[in-house]
PDB file of C-alpha atoms in Angstrom:
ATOM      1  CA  UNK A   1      13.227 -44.584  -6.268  1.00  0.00           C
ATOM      2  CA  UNK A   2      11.133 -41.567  -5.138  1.00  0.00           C
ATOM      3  CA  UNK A   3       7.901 -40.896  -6.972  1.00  0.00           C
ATOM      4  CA  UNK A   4       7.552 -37.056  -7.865  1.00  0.00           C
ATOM      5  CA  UNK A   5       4.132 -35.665  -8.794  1.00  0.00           C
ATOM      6  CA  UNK A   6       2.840 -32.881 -10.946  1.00  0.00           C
ATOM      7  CA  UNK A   7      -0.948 -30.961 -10.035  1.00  0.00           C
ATOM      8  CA  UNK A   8      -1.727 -28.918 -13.053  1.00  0.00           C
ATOM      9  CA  UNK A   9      -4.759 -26.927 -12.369  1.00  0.00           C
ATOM     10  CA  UNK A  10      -6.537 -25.586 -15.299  1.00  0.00           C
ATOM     11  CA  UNK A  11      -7.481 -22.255 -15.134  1.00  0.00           C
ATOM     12  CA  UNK A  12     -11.617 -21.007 -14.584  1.00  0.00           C
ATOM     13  CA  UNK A  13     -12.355 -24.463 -14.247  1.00  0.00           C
ATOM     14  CA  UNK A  14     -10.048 -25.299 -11.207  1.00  0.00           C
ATOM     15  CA  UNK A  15     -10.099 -28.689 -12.790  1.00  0.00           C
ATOM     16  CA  UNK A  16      -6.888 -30.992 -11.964  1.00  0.00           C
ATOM     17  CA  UNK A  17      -4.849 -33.698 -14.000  1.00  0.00           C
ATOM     18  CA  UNK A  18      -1.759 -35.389 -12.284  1.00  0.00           C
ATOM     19  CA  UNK A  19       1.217 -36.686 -13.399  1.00  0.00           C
ATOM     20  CA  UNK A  20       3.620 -38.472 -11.888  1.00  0.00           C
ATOM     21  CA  UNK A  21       7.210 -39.892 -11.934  1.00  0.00           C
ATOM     22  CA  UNK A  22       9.995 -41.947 -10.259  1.00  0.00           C
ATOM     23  CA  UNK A  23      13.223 -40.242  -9.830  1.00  0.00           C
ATOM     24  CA  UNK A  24      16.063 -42.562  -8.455  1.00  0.00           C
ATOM     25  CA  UNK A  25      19.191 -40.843  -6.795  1.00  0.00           C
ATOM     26  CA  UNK A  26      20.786 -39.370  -9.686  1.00  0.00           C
ATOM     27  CA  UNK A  27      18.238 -38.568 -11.664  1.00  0.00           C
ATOM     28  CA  UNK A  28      17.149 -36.187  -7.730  1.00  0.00           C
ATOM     29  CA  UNK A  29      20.343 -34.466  -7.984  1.00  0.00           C
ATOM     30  CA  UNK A  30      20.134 -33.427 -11.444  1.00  0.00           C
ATOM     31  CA  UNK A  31      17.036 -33.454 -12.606  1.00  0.00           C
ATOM     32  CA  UNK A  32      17.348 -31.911 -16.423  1.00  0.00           C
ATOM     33  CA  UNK A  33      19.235 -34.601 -16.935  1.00  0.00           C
ATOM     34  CA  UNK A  34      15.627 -36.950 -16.883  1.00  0.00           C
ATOM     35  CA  UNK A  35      13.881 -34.624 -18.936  1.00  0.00           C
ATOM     36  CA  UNK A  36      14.870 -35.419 -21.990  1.00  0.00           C
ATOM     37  CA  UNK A  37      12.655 -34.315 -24.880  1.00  0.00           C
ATOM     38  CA  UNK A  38      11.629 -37.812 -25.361  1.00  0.00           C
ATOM     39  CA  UNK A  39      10.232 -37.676 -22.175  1.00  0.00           C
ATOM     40  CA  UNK A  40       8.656 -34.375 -22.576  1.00  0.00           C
ATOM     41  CA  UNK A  41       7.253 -35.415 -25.095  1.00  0.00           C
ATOM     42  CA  UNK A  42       5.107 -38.026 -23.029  1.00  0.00           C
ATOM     43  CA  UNK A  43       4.247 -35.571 -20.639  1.00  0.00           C
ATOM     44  CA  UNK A  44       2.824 -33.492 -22.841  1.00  0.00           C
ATOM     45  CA  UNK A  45       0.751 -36.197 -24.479  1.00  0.00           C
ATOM     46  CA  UNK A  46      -0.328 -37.946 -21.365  1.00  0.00           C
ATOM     47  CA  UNK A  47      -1.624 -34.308 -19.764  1.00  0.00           C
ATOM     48  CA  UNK A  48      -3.455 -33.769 -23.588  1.00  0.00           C
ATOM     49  CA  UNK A  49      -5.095 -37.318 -23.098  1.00  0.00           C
ATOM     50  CA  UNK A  50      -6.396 -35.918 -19.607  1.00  0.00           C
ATOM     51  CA  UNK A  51      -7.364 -32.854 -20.588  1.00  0.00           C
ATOM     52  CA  UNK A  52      -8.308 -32.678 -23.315  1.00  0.00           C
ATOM     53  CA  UNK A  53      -6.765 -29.296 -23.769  1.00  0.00           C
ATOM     54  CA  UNK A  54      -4.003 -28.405 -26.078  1.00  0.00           C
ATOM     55  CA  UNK A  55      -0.563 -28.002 -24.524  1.00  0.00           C
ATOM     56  CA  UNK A  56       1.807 -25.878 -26.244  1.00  0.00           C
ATOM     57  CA  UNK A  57       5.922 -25.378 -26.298  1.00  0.00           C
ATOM     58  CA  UNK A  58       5.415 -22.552 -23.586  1.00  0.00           C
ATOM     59  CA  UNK A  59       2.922 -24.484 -21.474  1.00  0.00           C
ATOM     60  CA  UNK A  60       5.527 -27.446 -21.250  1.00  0.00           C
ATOM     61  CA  UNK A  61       8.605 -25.400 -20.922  1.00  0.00           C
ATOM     62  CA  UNK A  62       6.239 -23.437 -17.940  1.00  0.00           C
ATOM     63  CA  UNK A  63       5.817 -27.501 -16.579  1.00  0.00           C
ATOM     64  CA  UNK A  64       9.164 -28.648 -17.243  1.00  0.00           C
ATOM     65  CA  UNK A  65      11.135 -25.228 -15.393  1.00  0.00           C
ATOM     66  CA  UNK A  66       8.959 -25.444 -12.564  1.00  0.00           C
ATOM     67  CA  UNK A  67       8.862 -28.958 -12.127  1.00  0.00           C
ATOM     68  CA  UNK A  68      12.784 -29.313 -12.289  1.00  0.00           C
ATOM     69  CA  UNK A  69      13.190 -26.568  -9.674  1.00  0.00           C
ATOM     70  CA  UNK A  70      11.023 -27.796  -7.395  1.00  0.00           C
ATOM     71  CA  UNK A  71      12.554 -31.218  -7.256  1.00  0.00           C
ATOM     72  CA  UNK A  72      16.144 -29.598  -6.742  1.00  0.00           C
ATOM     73  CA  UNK A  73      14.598 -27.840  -3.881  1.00  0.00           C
ATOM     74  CA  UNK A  74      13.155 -31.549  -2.387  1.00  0.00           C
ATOM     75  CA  UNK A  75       9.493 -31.016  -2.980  1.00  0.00           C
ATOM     76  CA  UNK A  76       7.810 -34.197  -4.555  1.00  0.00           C
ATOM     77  CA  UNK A  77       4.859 -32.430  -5.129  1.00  0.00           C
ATOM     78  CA  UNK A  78       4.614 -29.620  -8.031  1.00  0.00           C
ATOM     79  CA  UNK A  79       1.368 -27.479  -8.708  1.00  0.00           C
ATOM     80  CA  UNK A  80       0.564 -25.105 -11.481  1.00  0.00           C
ATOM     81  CA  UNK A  81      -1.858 -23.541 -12.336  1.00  0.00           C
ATOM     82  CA  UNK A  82      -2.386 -22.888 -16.270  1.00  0.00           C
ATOM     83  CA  UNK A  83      -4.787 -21.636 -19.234  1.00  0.00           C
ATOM     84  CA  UNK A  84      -5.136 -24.463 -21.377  1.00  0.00           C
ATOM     85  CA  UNK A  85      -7.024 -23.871 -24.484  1.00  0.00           C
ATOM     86  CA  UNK A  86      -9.684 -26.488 -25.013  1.00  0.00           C
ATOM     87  CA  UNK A  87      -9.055 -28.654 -28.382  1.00  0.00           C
ATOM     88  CA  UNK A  88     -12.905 -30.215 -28.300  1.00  0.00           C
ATOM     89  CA  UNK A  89     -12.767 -31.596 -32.075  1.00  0.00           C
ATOM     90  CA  UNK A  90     -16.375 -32.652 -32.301  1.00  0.00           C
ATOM     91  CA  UNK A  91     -17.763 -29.340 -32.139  1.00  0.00           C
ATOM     92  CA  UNK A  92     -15.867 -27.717 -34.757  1.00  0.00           C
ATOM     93  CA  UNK A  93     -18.729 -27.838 -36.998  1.00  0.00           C
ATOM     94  CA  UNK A  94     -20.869 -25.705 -34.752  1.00  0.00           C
ATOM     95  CA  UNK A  95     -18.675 -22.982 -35.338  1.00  0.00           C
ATOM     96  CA  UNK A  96     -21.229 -19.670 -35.766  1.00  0.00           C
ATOM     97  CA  UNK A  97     -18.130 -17.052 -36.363  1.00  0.00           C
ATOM     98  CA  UNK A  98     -18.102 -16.378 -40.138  1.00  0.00           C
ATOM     99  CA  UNK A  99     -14.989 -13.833 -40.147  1.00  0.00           C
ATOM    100  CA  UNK A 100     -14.515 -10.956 -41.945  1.00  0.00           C
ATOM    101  CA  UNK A 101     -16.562 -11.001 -45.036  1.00  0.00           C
ATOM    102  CA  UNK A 102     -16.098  -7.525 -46.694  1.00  0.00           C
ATOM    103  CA  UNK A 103     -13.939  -7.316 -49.595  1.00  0.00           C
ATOM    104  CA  UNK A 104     -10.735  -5.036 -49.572  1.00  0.00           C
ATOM    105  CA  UNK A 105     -10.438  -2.012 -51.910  1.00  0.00           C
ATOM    106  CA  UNK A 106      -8.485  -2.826 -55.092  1.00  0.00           C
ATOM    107  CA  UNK A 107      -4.866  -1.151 -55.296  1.00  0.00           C
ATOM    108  CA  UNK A 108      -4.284  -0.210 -58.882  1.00  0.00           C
ATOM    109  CA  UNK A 109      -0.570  -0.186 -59.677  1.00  0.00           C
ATOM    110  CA  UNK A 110       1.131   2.928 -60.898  1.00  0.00           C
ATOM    111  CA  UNK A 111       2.849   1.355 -64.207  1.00  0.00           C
ATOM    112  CA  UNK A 112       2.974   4.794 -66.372  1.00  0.00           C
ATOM    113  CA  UNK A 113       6.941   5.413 -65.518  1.00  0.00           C
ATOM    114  CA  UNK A 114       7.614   1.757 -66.579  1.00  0.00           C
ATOM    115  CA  UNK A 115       9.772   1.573 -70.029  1.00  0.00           C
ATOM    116  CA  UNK A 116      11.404  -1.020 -71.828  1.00  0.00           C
ATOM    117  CA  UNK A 117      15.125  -1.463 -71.557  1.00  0.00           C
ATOM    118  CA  UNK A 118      16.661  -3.460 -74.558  1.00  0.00           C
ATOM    119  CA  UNK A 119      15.998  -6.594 -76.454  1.00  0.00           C
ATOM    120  CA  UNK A 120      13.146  -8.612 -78.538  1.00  0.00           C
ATOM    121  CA  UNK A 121      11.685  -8.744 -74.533  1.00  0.00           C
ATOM    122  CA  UNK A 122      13.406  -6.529 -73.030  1.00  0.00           C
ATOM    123  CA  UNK A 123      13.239  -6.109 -68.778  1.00  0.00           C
ATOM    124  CA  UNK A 124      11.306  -3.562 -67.222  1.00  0.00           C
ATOM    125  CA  UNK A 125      13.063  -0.359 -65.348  1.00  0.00           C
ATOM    126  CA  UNK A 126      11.525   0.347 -62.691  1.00  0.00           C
ATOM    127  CA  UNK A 127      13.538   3.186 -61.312  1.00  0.00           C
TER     128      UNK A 127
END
């Protein structure tokens, strides 16, 4: 078994997280074949842990591409650099943005053409 190993470095921060794995033969030749989305899966949730940054479909697909083409080319060591949003849950209720607060002029719907087709309740025509 070789042991492969992934440097993401998160971006403005230059801070690093590592992950790593052991490939055996097989696995080296073809490696989509070991990433599996179970196993994506626990990369994504180990480099979360770690980071404590959220890691989204395009970040892992960015990990996953790049990591699988470097080991086909025989490098055990993978680096990236990415811009990982911070998911910091404790301060969410320091939040100072209060949005938009203005109220949206009222569209009044033109309903003068609308007439009464057949029937005790007839449906409306609107053409």
């Amino acid at each position: 078994m070789v042991q492969y190993c992934l440097n993401i470095t998160k971006k403005n921060t230059n801070q690093q997280y590592r992950y790593t794995v052991d490939l055996e033969q097989h696995y080296e030749d073809e490696p989509t074949i070991f990433f599996t989305p179970i196993v994506c899966n626990k990369i994504k949730n180990e480099l979360e842990s770690q980071s404590n940054c959220k890691i989204n479909d395009m970040h892992l697909k960015t990990i996953i591409k790049t990591w699988v083409q470097d080991i086909k080319e025989g490098y055990r060591d993978s680096s990236l650099i990415l811009d990982l949003p911070v998911t910091n849950h404790q301060n969410i209720h320091n939040l100072t943005e209060l949005g938009n607060q203005e109220i949206p002029p009222l569209i009044y719907p033109e309903i003068s053409n609308l007439e009464p087709k057949i029937g005790a309740l007839p449906p409306l025509d609107f053409s």
